[in-house]
CSV table of C-alpha atoms in Angstrom, one decimal:
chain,number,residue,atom,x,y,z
A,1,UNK,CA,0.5,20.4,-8.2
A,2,UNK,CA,0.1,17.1,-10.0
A,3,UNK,CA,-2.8,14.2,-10.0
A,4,UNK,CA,-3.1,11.0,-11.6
A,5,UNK,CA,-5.5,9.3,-13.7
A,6,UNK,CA,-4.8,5.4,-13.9
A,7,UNK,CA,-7.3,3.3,-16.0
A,8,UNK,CA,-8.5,-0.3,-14.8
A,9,UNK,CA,-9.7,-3.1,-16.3
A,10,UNK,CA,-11.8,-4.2,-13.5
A,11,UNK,CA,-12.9,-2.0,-11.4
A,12,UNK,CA,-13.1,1.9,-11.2
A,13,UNK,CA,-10.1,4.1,-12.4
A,14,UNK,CA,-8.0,5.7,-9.7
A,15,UNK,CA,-7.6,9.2,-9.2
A,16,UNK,CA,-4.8,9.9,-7.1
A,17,UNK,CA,-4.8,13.8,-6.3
A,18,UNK,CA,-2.2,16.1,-4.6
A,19,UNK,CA,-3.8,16.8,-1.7
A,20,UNK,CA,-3.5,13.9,0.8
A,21,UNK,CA,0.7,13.8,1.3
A,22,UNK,CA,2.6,15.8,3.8
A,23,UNK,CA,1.8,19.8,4.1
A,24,UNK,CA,-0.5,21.8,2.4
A,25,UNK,CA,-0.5,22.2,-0.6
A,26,UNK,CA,-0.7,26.1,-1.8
A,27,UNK,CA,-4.0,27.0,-3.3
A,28,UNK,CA,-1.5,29.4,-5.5
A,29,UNK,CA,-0.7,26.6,-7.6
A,30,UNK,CA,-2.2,25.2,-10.6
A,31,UNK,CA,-3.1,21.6,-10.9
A,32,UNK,CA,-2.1,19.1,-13.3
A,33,UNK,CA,-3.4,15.9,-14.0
A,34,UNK,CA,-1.7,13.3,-15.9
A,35,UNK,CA,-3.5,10.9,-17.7
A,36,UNK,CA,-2.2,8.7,-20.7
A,37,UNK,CA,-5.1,9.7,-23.2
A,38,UNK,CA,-7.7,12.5,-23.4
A,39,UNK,CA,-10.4,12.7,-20.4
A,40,UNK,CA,-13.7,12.9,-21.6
A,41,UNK,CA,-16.6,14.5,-19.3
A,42,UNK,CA,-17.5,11.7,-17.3
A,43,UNK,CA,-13.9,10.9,-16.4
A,44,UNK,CA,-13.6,15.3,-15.8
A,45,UNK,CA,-16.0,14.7,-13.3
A,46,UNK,CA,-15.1,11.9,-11.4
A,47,UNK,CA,-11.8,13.9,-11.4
A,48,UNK,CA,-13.2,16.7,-10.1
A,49,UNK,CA,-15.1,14.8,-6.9
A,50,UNK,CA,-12.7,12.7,-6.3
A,51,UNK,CA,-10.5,16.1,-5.9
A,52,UNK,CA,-12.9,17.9,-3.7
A,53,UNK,CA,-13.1,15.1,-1.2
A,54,UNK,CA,-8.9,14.6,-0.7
A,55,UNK,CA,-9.4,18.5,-0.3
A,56,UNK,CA,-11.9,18.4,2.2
A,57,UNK,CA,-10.1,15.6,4.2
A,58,UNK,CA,-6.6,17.7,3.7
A,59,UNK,CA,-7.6,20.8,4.6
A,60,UNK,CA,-9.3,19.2,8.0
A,61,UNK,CA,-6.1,17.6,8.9
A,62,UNK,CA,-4.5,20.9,8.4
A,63,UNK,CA,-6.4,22.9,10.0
A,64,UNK,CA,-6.9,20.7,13.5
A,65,UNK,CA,-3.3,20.1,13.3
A,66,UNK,CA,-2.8,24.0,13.0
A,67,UNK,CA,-5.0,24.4,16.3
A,68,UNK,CA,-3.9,21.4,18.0
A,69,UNK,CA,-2.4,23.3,20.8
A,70,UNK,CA,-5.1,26.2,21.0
A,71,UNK,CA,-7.1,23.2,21.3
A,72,UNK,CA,-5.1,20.9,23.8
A,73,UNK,CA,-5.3,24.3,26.1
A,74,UNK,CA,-9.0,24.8,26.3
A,75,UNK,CA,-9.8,21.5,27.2
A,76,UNK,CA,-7.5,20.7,29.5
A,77,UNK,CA,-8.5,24.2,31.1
A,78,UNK,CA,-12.3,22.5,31.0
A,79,UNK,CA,-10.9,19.2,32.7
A,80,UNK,CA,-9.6,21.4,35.5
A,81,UNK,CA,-12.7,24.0,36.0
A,82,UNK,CA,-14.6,20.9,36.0
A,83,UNK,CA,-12.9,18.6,38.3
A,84,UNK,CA,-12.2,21.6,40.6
A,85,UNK,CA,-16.1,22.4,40.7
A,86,UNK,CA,-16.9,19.0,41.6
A,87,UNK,CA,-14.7,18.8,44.2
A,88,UNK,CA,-15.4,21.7,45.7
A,89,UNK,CA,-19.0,22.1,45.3
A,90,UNK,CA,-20.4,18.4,44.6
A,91,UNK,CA,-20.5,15.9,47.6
A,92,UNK,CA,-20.8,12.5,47.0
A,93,UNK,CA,-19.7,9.0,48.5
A,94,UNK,CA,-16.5,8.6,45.7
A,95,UNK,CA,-15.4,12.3,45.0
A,96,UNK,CA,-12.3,11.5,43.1
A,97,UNK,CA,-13.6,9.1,40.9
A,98,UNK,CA,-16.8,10.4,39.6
A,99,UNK,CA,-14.6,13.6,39.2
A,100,UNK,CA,-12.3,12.6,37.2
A,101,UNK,CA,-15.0,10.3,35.0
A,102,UNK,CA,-17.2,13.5,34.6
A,103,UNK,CA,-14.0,16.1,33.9
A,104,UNK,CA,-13.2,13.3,31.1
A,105,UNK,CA,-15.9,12.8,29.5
A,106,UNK,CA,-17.2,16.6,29.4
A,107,UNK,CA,-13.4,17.5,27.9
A,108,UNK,CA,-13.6,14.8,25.2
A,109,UNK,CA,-17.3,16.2,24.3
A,110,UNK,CA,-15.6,19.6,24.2
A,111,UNK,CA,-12.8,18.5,22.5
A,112,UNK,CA,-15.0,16.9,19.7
A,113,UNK,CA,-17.2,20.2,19.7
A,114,UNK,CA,-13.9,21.9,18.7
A,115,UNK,CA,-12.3,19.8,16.6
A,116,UNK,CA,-16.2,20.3,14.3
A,117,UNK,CA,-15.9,24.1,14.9
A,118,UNK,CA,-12.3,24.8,13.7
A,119,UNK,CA,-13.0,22.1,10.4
A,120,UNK,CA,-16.1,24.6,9.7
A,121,UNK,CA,-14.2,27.9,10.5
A,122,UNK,CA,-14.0,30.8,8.2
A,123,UNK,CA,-10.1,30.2,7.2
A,124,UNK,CA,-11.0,26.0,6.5
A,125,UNK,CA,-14.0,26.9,4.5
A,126,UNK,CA,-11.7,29.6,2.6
A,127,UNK,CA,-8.9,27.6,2.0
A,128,UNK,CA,-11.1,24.9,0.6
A,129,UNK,CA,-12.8,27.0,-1.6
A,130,UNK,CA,-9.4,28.5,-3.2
A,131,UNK,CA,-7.8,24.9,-3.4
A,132,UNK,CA,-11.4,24.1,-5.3
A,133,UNK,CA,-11.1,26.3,-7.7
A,134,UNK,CA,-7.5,25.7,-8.9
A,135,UNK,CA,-8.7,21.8,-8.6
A,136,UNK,CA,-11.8,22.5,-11.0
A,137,UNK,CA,-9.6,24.1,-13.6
A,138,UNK,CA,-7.1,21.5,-13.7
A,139,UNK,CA,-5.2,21.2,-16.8
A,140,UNK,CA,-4.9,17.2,-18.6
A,141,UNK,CA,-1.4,16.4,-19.5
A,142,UNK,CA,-0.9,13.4,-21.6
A,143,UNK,CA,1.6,11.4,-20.4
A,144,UNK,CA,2.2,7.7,-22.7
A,145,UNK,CA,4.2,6.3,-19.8
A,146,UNK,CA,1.4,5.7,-17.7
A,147,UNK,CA,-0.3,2.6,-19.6
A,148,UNK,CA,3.0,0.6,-18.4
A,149,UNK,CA,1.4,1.4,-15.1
A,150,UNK,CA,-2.1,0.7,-16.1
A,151,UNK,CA,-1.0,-2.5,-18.2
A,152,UNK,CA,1.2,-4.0,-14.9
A,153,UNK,CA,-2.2,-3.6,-12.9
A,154,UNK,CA,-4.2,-5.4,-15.7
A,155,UNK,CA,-1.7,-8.2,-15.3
A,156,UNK,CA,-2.5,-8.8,-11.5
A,157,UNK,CA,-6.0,-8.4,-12.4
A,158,UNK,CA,-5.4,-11.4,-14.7
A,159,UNK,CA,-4.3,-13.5,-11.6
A,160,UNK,CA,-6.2,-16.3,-9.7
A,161,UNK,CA,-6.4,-14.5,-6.2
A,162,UNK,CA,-4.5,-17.2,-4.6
A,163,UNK,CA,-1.2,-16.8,-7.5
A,164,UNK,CA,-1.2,-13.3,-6.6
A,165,UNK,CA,-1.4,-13.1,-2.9
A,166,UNK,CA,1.6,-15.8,-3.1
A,167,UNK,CA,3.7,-13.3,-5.3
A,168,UNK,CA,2.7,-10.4,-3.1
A,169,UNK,CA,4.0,-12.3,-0.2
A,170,UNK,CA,6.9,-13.7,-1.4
A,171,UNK,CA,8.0,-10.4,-3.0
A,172,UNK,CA,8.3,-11.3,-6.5
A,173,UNK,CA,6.5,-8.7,-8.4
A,174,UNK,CA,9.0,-6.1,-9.9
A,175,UNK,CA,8.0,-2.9,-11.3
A,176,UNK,CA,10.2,0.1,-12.3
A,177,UNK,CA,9.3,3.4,-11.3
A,178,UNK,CA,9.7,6.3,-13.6
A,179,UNK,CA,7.9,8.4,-11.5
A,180,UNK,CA,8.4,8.4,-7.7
A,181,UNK,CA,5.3,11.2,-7.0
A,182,UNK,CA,3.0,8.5,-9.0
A,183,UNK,CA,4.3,5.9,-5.9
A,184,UNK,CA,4.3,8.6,-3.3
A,185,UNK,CA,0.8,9.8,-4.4
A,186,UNK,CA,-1.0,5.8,-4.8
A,187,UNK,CA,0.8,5.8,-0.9
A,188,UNK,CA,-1.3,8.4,0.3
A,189,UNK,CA,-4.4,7.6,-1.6
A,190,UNK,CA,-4.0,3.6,-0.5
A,191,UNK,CA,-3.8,5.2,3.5
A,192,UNK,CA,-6.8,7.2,3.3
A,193,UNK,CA,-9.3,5.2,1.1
A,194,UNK,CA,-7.8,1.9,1.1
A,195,UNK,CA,-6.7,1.8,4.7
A,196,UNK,CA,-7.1,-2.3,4.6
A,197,UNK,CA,-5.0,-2.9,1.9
A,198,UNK,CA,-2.3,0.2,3.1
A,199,UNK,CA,-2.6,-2.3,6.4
A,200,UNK,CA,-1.2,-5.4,4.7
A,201,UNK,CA,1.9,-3.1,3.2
A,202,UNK,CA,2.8,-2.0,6.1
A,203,UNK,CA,3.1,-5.7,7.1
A,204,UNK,CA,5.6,-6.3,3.9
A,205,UNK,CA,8.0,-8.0,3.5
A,206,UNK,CA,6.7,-10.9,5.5
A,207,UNK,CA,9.7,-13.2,7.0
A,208,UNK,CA,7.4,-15.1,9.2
A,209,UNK,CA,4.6,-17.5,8.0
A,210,UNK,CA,4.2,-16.6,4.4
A,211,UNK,CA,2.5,-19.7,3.4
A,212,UNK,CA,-0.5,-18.6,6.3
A,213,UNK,CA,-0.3,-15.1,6.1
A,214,UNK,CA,-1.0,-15.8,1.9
A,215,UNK,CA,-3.4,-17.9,2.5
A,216,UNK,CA,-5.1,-14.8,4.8
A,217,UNK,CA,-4.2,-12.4,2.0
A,218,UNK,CA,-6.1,-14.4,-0.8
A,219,UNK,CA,-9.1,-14.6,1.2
A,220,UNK,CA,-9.0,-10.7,1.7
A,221,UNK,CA,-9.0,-10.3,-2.0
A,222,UNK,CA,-12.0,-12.7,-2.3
A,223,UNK,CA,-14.2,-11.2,-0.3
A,224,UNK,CA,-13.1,-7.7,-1.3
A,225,UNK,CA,-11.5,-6.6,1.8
A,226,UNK,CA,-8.1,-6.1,0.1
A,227,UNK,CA,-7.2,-4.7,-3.1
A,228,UNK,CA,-4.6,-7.3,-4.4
A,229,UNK,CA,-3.5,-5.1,-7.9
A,230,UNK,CA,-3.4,-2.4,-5.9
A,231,UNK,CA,-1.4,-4.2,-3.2
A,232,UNK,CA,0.4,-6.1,-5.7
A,233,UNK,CA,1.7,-2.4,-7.3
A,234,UNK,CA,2.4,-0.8,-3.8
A,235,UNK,CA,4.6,-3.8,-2.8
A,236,UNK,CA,6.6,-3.1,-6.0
A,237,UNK,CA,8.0,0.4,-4.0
């Protein structure tokens, strides 16, 4: 399995781990993480947290995905025993509709109860353990190619926000990737921790409106919203 460490000139580094694209990854594996010079301790560390908490998220996804059905069962067998219980049992002036608002609202608290119990089962918490480990005794590989990476995002850090929202929009940055896990891997990190900035790629290329939805972008960057170099290198895809 293989992370990324990308320096930044403004801002803190990104650490773009294994864990967050589709499956699981196998807590068999060792873990690599490129990076295009030494990492000190500091840097190990941040590493190492920033690791642990795409494993935490990953192996929650996993494992409610895993018991969606299990899941799905119980609670609709809760909406039932509930409704049936109130119809049965309960008298009031508007049976069917406090019935179904009650069998709703206790199978959503049930199925929120659930969800909480199978994140903190025995197989999640082992599962994040073993992935911990490999991820704690990950291995730095220096990779030189990465500072084209690192330099293209110092460029667009470089940019007045307005210059850069205009390129975005317009589709004029051009990047060429060497490595398509690096864009696969920022994808999956821009989704989970960036999710405004993942928002506005999902809306590119624009065909309608540039000129007012740039004008919307450069004020996202301003005020912090949106990661424009970030942005800037996704768009590049």
């Amino acid at each position: 399995m293989t992370g990324y460490h990308i320096r930044r000139s403004k801002g803190p580094d990104l650490y773009l781990s294994p864990y967050l694209g589709e499956g699981q990854a196998g807590s068999e594996e060792d873990v690599v993480i490129k990076s295009d010079a030494p990492l000190d301790q500091r840097q190990r560390d941040q590493a190492c947290i920033a690791f642990y908490s795409d494993i935490e998220y990953a192996v929650g996804q996993w494992i409610m995905d895993k018991r969606y059905v299990p899941r799905l069962l119980v609670c609709a067998g809760v909406f039932l025993v509930v409704y049936f219980f109130g119809s049965l049992v309960v008298r009031d002036p508007i049976p069917m509709i406090d019935e179904l608002a009650v069998s709703i609202i206790v199978s959503v608290v049930f199925w929120k109860y659930l969800s909480r119990r199978d994140v903190a089962s025995a197989i999640a918490v082992k599962e994040k353990g073993l992935l911990k480990d490999k991820a704690s005794d990950m291995r730095v590989e220096i990779t030189p190619a990465l500072v084209e990476v690192e330099n293209f995002l110092s460029h667009m850090e470089a940019m007045e926000h307005g210059e850069l929202a205009d390129k975005i929009i317009m589709g004029a940055l051009r990047f060429d990737w060497q490595d398509k896990a690096l864009g696969s891997e920022l994808l999956s990190y821009a989704r989970v921790h960036a999710k405004d900035t993942y928002e506005w790629y999902e809306k590119l290329p624009v065909k309608k409106h540039p000129e007012i939805l740039s004008v919307r972008l450069s004020d996202a960057i301003l005020e912090g919203k949106v990661d424009g170099p970030l942005l800037g290198l996704l768009s590049t895809l």
